[in-house]
mmCIF file of C-alpha atoms and ligand atoms in Angstrom:
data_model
loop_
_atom_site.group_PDB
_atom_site.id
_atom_site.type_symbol
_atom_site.label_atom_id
_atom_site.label_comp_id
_atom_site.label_asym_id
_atom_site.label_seq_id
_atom_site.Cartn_x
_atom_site.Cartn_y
_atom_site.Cartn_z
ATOM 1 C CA UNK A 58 -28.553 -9.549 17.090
ATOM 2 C CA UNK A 59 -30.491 -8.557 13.684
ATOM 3 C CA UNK A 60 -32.989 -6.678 16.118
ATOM 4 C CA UNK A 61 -30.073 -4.587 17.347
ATOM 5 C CA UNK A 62 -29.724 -2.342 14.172
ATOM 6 C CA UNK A 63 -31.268 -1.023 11.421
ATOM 7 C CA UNK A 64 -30.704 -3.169 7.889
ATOM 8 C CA UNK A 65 -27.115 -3.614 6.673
ATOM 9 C CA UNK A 66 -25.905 -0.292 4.544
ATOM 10 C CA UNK A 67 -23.773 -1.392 1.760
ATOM 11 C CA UNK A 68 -20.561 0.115 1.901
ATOM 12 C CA UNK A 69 -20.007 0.694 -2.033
ATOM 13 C CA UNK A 70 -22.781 3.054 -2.050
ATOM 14 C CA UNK A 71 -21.190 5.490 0.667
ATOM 15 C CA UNK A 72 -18.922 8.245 0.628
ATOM 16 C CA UNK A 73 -15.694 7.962 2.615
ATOM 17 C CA UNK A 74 -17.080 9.836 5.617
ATOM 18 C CA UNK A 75 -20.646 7.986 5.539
ATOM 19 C CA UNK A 76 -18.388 4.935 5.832
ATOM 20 C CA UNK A 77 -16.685 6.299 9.013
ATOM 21 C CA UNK A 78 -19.721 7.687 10.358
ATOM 22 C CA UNK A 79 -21.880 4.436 9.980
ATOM 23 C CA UNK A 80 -18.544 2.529 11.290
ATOM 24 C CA UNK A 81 -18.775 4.657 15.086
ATOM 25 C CA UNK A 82 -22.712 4.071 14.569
ATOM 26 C CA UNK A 83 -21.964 0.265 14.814
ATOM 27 C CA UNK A 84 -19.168 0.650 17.103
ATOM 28 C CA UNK A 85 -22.060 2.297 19.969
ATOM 29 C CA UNK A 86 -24.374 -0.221 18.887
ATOM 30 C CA UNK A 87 -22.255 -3.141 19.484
ATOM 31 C CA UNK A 88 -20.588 -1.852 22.486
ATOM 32 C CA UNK A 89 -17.811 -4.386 24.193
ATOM 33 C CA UNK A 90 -19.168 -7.033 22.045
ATOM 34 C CA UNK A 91 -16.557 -5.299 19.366
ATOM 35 C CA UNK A 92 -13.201 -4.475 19.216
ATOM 36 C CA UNK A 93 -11.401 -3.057 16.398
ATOM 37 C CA UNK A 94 -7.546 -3.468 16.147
ATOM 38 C CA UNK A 95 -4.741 -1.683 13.893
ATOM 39 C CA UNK A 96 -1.683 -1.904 12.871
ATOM 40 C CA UNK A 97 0.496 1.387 12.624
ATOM 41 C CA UNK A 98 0.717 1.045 8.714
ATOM 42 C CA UNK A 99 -2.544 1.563 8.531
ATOM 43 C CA UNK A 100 -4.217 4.005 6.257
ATOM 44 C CA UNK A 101 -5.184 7.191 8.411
ATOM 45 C CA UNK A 102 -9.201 6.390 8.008
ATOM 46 C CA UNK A 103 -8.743 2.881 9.266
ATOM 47 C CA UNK A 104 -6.606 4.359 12.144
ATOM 48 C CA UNK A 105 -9.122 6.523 12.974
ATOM 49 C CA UNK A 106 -11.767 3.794 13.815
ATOM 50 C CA UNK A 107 -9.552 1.714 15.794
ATOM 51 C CA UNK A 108 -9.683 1.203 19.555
ATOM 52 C CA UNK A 109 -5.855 -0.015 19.885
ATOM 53 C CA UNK A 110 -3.173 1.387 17.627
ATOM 54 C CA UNK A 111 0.290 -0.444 17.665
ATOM 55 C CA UNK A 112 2.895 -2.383 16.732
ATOM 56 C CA UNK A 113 2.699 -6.301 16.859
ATOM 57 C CA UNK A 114 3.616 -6.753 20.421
ATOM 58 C CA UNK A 115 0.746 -4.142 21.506
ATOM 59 C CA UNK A 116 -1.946 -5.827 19.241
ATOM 60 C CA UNK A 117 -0.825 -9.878 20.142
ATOM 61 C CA UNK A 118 -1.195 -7.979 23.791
ATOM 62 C CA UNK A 119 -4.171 -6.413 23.474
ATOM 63 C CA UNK A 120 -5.625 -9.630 21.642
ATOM 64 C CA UNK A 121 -4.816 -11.730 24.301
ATOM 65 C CA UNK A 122 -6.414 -9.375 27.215
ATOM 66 C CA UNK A 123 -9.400 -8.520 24.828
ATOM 67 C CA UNK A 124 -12.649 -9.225 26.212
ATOM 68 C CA UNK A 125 -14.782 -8.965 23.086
ATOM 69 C CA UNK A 126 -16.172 -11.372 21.023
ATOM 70 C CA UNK A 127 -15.821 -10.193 17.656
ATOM 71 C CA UNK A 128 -12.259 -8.416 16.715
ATOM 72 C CA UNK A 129 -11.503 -6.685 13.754
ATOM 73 C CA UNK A 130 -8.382 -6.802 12.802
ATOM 74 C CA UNK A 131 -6.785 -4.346 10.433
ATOM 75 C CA UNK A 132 -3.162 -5.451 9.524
ATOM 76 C CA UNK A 133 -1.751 -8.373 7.907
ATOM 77 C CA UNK A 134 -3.061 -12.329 8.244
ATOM 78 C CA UNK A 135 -0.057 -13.321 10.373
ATOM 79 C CA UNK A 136 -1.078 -10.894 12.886
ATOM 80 C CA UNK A 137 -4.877 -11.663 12.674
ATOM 81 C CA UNK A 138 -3.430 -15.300 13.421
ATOM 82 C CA UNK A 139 -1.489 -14.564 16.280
ATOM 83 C CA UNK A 140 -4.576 -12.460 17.728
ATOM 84 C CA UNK A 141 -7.050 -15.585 17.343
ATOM 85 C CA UNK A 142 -4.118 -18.354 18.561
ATOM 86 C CA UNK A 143 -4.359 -16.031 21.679
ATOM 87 C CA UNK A 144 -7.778 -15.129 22.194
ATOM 88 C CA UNK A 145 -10.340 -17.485 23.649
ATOM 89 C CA UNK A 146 -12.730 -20.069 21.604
ATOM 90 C CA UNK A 147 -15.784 -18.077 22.132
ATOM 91 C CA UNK A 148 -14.266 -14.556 20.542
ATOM 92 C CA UNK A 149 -13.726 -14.384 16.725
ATOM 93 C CA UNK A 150 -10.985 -12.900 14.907
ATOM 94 C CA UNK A 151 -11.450 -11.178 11.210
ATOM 95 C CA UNK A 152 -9.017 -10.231 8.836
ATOM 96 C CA UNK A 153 -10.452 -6.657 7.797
ATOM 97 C CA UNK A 154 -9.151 -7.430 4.493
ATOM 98 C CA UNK A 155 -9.054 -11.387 4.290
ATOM 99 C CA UNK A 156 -6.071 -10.933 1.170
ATOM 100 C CA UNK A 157 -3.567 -9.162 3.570
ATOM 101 C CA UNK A 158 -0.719 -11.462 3.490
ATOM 102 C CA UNK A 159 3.058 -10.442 4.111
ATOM 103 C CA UNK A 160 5.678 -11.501 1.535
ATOM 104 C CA UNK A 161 7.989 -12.328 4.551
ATOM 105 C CA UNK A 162 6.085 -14.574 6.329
ATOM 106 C CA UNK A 163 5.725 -16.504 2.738
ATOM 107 C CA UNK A 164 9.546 -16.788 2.607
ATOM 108 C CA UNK A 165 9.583 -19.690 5.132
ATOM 109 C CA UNK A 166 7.485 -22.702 4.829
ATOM 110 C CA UNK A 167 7.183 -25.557 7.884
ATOM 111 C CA UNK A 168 8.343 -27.889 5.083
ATOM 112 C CA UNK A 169 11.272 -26.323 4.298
ATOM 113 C CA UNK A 170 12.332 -25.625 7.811
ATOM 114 C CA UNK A 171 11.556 -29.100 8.638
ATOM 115 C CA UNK A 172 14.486 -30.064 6.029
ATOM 116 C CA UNK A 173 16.848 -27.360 7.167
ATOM 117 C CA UNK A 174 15.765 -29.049 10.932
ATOM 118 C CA UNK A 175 16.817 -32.413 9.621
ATOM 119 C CA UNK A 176 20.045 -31.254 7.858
ATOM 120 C CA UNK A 177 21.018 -29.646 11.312
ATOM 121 C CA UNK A 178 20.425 -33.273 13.068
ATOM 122 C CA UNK A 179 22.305 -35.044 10.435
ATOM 123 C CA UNK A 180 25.240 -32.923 10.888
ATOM 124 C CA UNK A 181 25.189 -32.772 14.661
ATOM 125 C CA UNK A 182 25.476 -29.493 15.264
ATOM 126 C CA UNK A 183 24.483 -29.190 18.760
ATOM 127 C CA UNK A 184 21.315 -27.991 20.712
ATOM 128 C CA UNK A 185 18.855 -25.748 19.001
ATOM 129 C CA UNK A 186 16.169 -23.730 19.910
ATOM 130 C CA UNK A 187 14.164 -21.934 16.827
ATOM 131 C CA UNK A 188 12.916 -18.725 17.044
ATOM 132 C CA UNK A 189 10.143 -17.176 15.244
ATOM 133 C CA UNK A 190 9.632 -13.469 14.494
ATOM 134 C CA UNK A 191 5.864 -13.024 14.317
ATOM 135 C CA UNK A 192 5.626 -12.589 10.600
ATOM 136 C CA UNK A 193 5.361 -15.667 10.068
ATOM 137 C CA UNK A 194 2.486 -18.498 9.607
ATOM 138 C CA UNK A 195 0.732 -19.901 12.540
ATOM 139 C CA UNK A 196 2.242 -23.476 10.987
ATOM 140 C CA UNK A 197 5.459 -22.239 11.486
ATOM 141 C CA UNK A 198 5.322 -20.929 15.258
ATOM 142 C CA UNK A 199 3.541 -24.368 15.498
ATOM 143 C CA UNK A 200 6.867 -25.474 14.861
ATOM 144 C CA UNK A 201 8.412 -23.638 17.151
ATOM 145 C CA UNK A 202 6.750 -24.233 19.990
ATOM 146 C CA UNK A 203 6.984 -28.352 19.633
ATOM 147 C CA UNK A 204 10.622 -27.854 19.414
ATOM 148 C CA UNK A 205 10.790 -25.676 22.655
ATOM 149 C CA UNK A 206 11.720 -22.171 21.657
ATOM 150 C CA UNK A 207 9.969 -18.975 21.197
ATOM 151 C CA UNK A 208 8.418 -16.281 18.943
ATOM 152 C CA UNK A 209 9.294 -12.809 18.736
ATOM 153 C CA UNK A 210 8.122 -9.368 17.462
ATOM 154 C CA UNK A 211 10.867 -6.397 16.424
ATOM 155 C CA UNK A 212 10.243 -5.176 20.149
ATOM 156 C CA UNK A 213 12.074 -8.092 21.846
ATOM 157 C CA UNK A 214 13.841 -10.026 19.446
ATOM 158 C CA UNK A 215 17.372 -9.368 21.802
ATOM 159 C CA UNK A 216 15.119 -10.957 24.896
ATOM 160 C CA UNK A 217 13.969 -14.024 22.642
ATOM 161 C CA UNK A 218 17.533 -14.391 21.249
ATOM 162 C CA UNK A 219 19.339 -13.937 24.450
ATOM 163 C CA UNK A 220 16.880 -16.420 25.999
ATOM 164 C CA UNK A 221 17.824 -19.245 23.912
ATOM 165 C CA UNK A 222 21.576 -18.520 23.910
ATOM 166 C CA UNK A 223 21.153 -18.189 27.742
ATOM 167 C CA UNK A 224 20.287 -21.965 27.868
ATOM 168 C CA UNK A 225 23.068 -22.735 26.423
ATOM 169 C CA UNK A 226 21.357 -23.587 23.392
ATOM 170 C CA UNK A 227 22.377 -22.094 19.514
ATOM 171 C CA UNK A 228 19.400 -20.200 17.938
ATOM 172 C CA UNK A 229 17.451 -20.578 14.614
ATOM 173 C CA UNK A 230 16.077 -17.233 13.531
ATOM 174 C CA UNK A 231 13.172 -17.028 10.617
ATOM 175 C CA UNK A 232 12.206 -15.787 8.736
ATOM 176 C CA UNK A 233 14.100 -12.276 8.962
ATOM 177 C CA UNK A 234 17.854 -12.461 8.698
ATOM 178 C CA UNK A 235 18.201 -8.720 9.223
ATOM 179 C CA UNK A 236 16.421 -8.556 12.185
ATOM 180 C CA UNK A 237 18.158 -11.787 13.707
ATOM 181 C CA UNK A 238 21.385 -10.435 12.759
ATOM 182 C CA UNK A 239 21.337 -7.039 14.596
ATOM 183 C CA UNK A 240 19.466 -9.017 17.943
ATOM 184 C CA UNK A 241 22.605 -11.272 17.642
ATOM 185 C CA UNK A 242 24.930 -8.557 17.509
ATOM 186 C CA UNK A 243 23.304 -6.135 19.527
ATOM 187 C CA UNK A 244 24.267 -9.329 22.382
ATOM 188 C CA UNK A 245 27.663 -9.083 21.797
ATOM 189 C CA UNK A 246 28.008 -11.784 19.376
ATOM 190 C CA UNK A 247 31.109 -11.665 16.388
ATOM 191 C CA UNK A 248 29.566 -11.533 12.856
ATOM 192 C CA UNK A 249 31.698 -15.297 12.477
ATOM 193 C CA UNK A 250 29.510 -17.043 15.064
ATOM 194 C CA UNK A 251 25.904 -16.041 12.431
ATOM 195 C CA UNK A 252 25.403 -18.285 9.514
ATOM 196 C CA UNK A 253 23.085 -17.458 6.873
ATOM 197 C CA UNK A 254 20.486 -20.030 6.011
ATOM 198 C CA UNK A 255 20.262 -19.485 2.076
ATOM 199 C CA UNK A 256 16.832 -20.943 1.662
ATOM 200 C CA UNK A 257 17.537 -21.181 -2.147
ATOM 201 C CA UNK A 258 20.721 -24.218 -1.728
ATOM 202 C CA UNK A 259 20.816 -27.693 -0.708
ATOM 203 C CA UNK A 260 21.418 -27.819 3.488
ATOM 204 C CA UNK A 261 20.768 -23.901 3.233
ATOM 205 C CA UNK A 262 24.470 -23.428 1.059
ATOM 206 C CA UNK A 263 26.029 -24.901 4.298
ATOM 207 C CA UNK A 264 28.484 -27.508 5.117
ATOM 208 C CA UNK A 265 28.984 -29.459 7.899
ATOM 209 C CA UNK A 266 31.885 -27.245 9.805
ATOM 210 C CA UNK A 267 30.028 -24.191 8.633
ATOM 211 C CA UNK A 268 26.307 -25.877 10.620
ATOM 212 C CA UNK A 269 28.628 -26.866 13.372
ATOM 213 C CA UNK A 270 30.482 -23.367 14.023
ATOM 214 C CA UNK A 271 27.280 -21.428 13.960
ATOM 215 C CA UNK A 272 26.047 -20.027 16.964
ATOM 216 C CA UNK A 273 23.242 -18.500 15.477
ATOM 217 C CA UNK A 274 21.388 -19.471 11.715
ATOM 218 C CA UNK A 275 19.890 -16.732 10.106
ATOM 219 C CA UNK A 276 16.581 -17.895 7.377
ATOM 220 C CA UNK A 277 17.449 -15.417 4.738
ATOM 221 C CA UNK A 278 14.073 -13.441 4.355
ATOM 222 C CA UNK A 279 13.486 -9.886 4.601
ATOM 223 C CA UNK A 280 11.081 -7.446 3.851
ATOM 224 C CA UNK A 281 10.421 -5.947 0.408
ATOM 225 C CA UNK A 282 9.273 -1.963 1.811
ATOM 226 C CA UNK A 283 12.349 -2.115 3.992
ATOM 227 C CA UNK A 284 14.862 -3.418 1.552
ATOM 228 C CA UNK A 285 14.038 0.274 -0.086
ATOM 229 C CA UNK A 286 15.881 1.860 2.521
ATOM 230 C CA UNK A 287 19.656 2.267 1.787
ATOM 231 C CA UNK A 288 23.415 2.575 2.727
ATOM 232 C CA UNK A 289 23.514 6.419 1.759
ATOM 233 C CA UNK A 290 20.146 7.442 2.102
ATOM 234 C CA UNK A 291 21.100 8.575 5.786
ATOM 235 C CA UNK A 292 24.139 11.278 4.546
ATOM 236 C CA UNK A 293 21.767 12.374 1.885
ATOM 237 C CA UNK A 294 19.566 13.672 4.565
ATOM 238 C CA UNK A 295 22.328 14.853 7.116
ATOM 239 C CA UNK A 296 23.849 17.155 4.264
ATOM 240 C CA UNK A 297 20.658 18.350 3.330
ATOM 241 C CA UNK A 298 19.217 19.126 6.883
ATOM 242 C CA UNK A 299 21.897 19.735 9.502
ATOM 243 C CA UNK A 300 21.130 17.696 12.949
ATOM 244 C CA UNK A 301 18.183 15.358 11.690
ATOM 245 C CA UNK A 302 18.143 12.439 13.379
ATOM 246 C CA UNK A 303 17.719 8.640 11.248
ATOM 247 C CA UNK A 304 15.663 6.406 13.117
ATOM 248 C CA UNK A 305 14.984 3.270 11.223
ATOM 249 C CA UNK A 306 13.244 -0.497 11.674
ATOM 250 C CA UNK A 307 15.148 -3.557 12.508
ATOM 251 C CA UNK A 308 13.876 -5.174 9.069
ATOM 252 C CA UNK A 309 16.389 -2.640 7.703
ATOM 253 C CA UNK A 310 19.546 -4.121 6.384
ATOM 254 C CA UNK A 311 22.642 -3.938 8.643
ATOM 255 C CA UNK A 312 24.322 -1.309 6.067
ATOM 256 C CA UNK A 313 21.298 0.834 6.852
ATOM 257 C CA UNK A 314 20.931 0.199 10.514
ATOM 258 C CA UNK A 315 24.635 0.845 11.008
ATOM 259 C CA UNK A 316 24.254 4.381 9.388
ATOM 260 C CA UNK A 317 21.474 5.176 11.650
ATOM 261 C CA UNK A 318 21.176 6.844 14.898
ATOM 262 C CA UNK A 319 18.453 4.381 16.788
ATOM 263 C CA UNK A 320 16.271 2.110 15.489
ATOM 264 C CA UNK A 321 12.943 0.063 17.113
ATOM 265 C CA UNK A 322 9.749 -1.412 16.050
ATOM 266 C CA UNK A 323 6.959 0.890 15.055
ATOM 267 C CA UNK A 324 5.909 1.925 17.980
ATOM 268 C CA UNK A 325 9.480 2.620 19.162
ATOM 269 C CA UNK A 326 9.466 4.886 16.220
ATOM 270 C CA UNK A 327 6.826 6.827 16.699
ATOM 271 C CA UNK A 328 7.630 7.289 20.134
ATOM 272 C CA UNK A 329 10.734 8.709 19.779
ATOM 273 C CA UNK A 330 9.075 11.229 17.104
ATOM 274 C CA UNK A 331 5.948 11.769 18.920
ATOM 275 C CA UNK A 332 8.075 12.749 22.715
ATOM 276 C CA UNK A 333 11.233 14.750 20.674
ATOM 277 C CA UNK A 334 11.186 18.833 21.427
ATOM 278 C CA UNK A 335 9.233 20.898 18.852
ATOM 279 C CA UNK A 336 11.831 21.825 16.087
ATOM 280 C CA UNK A 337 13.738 18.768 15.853
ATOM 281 C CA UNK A 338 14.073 16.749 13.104
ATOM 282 C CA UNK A 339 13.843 13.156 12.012
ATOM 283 C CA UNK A 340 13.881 11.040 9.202
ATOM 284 C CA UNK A 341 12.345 7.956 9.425
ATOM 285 C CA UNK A 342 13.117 4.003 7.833
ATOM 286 C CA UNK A 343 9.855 2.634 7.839
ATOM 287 C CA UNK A 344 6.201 2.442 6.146
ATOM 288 C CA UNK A 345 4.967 5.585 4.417
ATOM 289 C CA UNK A 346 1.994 5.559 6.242
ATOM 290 C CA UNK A 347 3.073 5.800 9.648
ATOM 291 C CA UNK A 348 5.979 8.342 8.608
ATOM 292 C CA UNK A 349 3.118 10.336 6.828
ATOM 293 C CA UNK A 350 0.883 9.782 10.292
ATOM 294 C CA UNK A 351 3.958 11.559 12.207
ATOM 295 C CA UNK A 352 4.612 14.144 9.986
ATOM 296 C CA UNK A 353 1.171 15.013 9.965
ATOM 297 C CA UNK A 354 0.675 15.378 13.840
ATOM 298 C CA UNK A 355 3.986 16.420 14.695
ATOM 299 C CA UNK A 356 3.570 19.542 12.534
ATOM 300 C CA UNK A 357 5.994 21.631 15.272
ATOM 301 C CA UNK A 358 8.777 19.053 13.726
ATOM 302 C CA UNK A 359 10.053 18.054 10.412
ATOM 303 C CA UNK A 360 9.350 14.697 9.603
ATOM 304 C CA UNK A 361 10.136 13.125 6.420
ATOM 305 C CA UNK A 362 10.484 9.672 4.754
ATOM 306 C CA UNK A 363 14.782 8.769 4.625
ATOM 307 C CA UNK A 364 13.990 7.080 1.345
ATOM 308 C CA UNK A 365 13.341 9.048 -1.689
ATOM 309 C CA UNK A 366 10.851 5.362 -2.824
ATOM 310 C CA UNK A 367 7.607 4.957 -1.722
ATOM 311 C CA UNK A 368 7.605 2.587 0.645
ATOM 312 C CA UNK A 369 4.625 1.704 0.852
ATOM 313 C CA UNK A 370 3.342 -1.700 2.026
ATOM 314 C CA UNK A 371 0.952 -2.809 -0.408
ATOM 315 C CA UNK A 372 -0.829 -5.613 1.322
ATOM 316 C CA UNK A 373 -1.254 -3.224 4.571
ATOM 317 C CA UNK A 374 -2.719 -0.639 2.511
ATOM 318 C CA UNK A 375 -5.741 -2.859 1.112
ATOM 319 C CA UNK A 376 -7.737 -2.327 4.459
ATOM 320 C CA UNK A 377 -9.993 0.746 3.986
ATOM 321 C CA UNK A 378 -12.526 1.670 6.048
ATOM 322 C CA UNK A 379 -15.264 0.330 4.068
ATOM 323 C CA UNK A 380 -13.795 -3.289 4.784
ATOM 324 C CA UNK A 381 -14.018 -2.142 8.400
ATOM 325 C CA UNK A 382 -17.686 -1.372 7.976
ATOM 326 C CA UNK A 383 -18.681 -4.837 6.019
ATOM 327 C CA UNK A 384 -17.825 -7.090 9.207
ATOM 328 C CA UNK A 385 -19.004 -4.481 11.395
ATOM 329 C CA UNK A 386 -22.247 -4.605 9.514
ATOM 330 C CA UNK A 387 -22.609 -8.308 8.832
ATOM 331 C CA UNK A 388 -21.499 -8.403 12.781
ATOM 332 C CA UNK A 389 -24.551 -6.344 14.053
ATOM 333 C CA UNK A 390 -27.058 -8.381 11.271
ATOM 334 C CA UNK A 391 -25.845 -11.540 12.969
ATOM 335 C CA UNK A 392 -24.302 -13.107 9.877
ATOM 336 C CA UNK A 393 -20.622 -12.316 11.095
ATOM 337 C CA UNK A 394 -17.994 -13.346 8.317
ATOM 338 C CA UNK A 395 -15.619 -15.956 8.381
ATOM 339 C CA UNK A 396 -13.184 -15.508 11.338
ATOM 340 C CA UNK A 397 -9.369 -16.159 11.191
ATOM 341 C CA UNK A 398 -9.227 -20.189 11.460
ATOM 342 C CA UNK A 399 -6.188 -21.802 12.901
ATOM 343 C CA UNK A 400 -6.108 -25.797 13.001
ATOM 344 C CA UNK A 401 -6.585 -26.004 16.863
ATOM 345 C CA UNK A 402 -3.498 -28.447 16.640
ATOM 346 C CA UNK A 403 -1.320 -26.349 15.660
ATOM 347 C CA UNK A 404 -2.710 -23.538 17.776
ATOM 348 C CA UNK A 405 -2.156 -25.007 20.901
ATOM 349 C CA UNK A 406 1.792 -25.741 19.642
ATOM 350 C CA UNK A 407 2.061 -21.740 18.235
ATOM 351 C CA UNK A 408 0.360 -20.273 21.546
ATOM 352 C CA UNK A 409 3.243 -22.221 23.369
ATOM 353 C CA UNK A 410 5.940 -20.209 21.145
ATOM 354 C CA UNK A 411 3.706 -17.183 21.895
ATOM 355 C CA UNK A 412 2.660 -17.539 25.612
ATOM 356 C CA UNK A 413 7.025 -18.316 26.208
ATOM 357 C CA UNK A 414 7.303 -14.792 24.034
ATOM 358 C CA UNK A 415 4.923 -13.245 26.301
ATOM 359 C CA UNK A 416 6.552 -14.025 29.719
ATOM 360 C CA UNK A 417 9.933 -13.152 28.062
ATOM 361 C CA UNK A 418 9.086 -9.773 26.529
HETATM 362 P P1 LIG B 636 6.273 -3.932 14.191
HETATM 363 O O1 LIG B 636 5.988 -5.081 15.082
HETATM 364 O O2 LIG B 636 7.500 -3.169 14.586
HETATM 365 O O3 LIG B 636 5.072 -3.037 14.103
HETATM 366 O O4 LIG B 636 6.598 -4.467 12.747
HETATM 367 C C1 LIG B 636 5.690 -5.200 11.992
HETATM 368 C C2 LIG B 636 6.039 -5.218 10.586
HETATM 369 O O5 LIG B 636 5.496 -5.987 9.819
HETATM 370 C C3 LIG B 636 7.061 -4.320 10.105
HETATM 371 O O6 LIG B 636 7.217 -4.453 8.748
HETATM 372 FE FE1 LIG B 637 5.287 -7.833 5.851
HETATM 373 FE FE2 LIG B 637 7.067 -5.941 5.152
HETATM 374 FE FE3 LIG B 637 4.436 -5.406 5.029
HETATM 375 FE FE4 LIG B 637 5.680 -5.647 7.414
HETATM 376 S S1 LIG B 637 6.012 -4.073 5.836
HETATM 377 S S2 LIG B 637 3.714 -6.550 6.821
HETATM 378 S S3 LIG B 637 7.175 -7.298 6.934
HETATM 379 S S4 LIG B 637 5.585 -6.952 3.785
#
């Protein structure tokens, strides 16, 4: 490989636009041998260089019909994890920026849901299936798939839910309890038949009737950029522009999500913004830099952020292009960095959770 290209450029000593040039110079040099995935909260530069653009459903998709043997993944470890549980043991994965973690998935350890697992048992509650929305650590869906039930992204959490309670079977939903909570209802079920899972309390602040009238437990995490969003933001923005239409992400609380007209995953989102008729108008619950992304390319429309915060996700934004261009470069020398490493245990018990999310979705 070190024949294939000239010697390694260090990155720090480029300008932003050397760094993307030398990035599509290694991207024709390496050919199918690369593949360079991103996230939608991507900075614009990164976005740029990718060669698949989505939300966690299209990159655990496109990781798992990828062909190349080194992917670059720019997003957040839990993703990088699901892409390397589902590619092949020949192809690599790399975390772009190996620090990008997501405070959600840290919200739920296998320990801790082991205990709540046990306190469930103890009380007899009944048959449960666990589900795991994707932001969450490869331990974890390990988890789930030894105990039979499924992961799911914020694309097809009502499938995954609806395909446990279709078995007859009550649910446990972690780590987000606002996006389990609008799947549940969103399936018709009454607010009384969710219990929250206070991971904080002894037997997750529940007693025994509480465990046993549950239908569906709900692991009280959420995510920090979406908690910015809030009841009242939405009439803010309908006062100020007549007809604009609040689209929001299921990590939203229910307050918010209730307030809104739609709501979907990321790539829902910018779907909806992306196909509406010029002069239409949206505000949108969700990362700055996608909103910004829309805005920017929808310039026939107005879209703007419906919080007045930043919401900015600060472990997304650490990827920049030049952390694209060191594995690209220590790729083409031969010297490839450390890939994303998942005990091949626990793999094989996570890609169960994710093949069953798969053929569900
Ligand atoms: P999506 O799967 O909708 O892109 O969401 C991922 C995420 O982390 C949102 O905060
Ligand atoms: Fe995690 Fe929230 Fe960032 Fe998504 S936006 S990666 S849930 S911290």
């Amino acid at each position: 490989m070190a024949s294939r290209t000239r010697p390694a450029v260090d990155p720090v000593a480029l300008s932003e636009d050397a760094v993307s040039d030398r990035i599509l110079v290694l991207k024709a040099l390496l050919g199918p041998d690369a593949l360079i995935l991103a996230h939608h909260y991507q900075r614009d530069a990164v976005v740029a260089v990718a060669d698949v653009v989505g939300d966690s459903l299209r990159l655990a998709r496109a990781a798992a019909a990828a062909t190349a043997r080194h992917i670059v993944f720019c997003g957040v470890r839990f993703m990088a994890e699901t892409a390397a549980i589902l590619t092949a043991p020949d192809q690599a994965v790399y975390l772009a920026e190996a620090s990008a973690g997501c405070s959600m998935a840290d919200m739920a350890s296998v320990d801790a849901l082991e205990a709540a697992w046990a306190d469930l048992a103890a009380a007899r509650a009944g048959t449960i299936l666990p589900v795991a929305y994707v932001n969450s650590t490869a331990a974890l869906k390990a988890f789930v798939g030894r105990h039979g039930g499924l992961a799911c992204t914020s694309a097809n959490a009502v499938k995954a839910l609806s395909w446990v309670l279709s078995q007859g079977a009550k649910a446990f939903f972690f780590p987000d309890e606002h996006l389990g909570r609008i799947a549940a209802l969103e399936l018709g079920l009454p607010a009384s038949a969710l219990a929250v899972w206070d991971r904080d309390k002894a037997h997750g602040g529940l007693d025994a009737r509480a465990m046993d009238a549950a239908q569906v437990y709900l692991w009280n995490g959420y995510c920090v950029v979406h908690q910015m969003f809030e009841p009242g933001d939405a009439a803010t923005w309908r006062e100020k522009e007549p007809g604009i239409r609040v689209i929001v992400h299921p990590e939203c609380s229910l307050d918010v999500l209730r307030e809104a007209d739609a709501y979907g995953s990321t790539e829902t989102l910018a779907r909806m913004v992306d196909t509406a008729p010029a002069g239409s108008k949206w505000a949108v619950g969700t990362e700055i830099n996608l909103v910004a992304r829309l805005a920017g390319r929808n310039p026939d429309k107005l879209v703007v952020s419906l919080s007045p915060h930043q919401a900015l996700c600060a472990n997304m934004y650490r990827t920049r292009p030049r952390s694209v261009l060191r594995v690209l470069e220590a790729v083409a020398a031969g010297a490839p960095p450390p890939a994303v490493r998942v005990d091949p245990a626990l793999a094989g018990q996570a890609r169960l959770a994710l093949d069953r999310m798969l053929a569900c979705a």
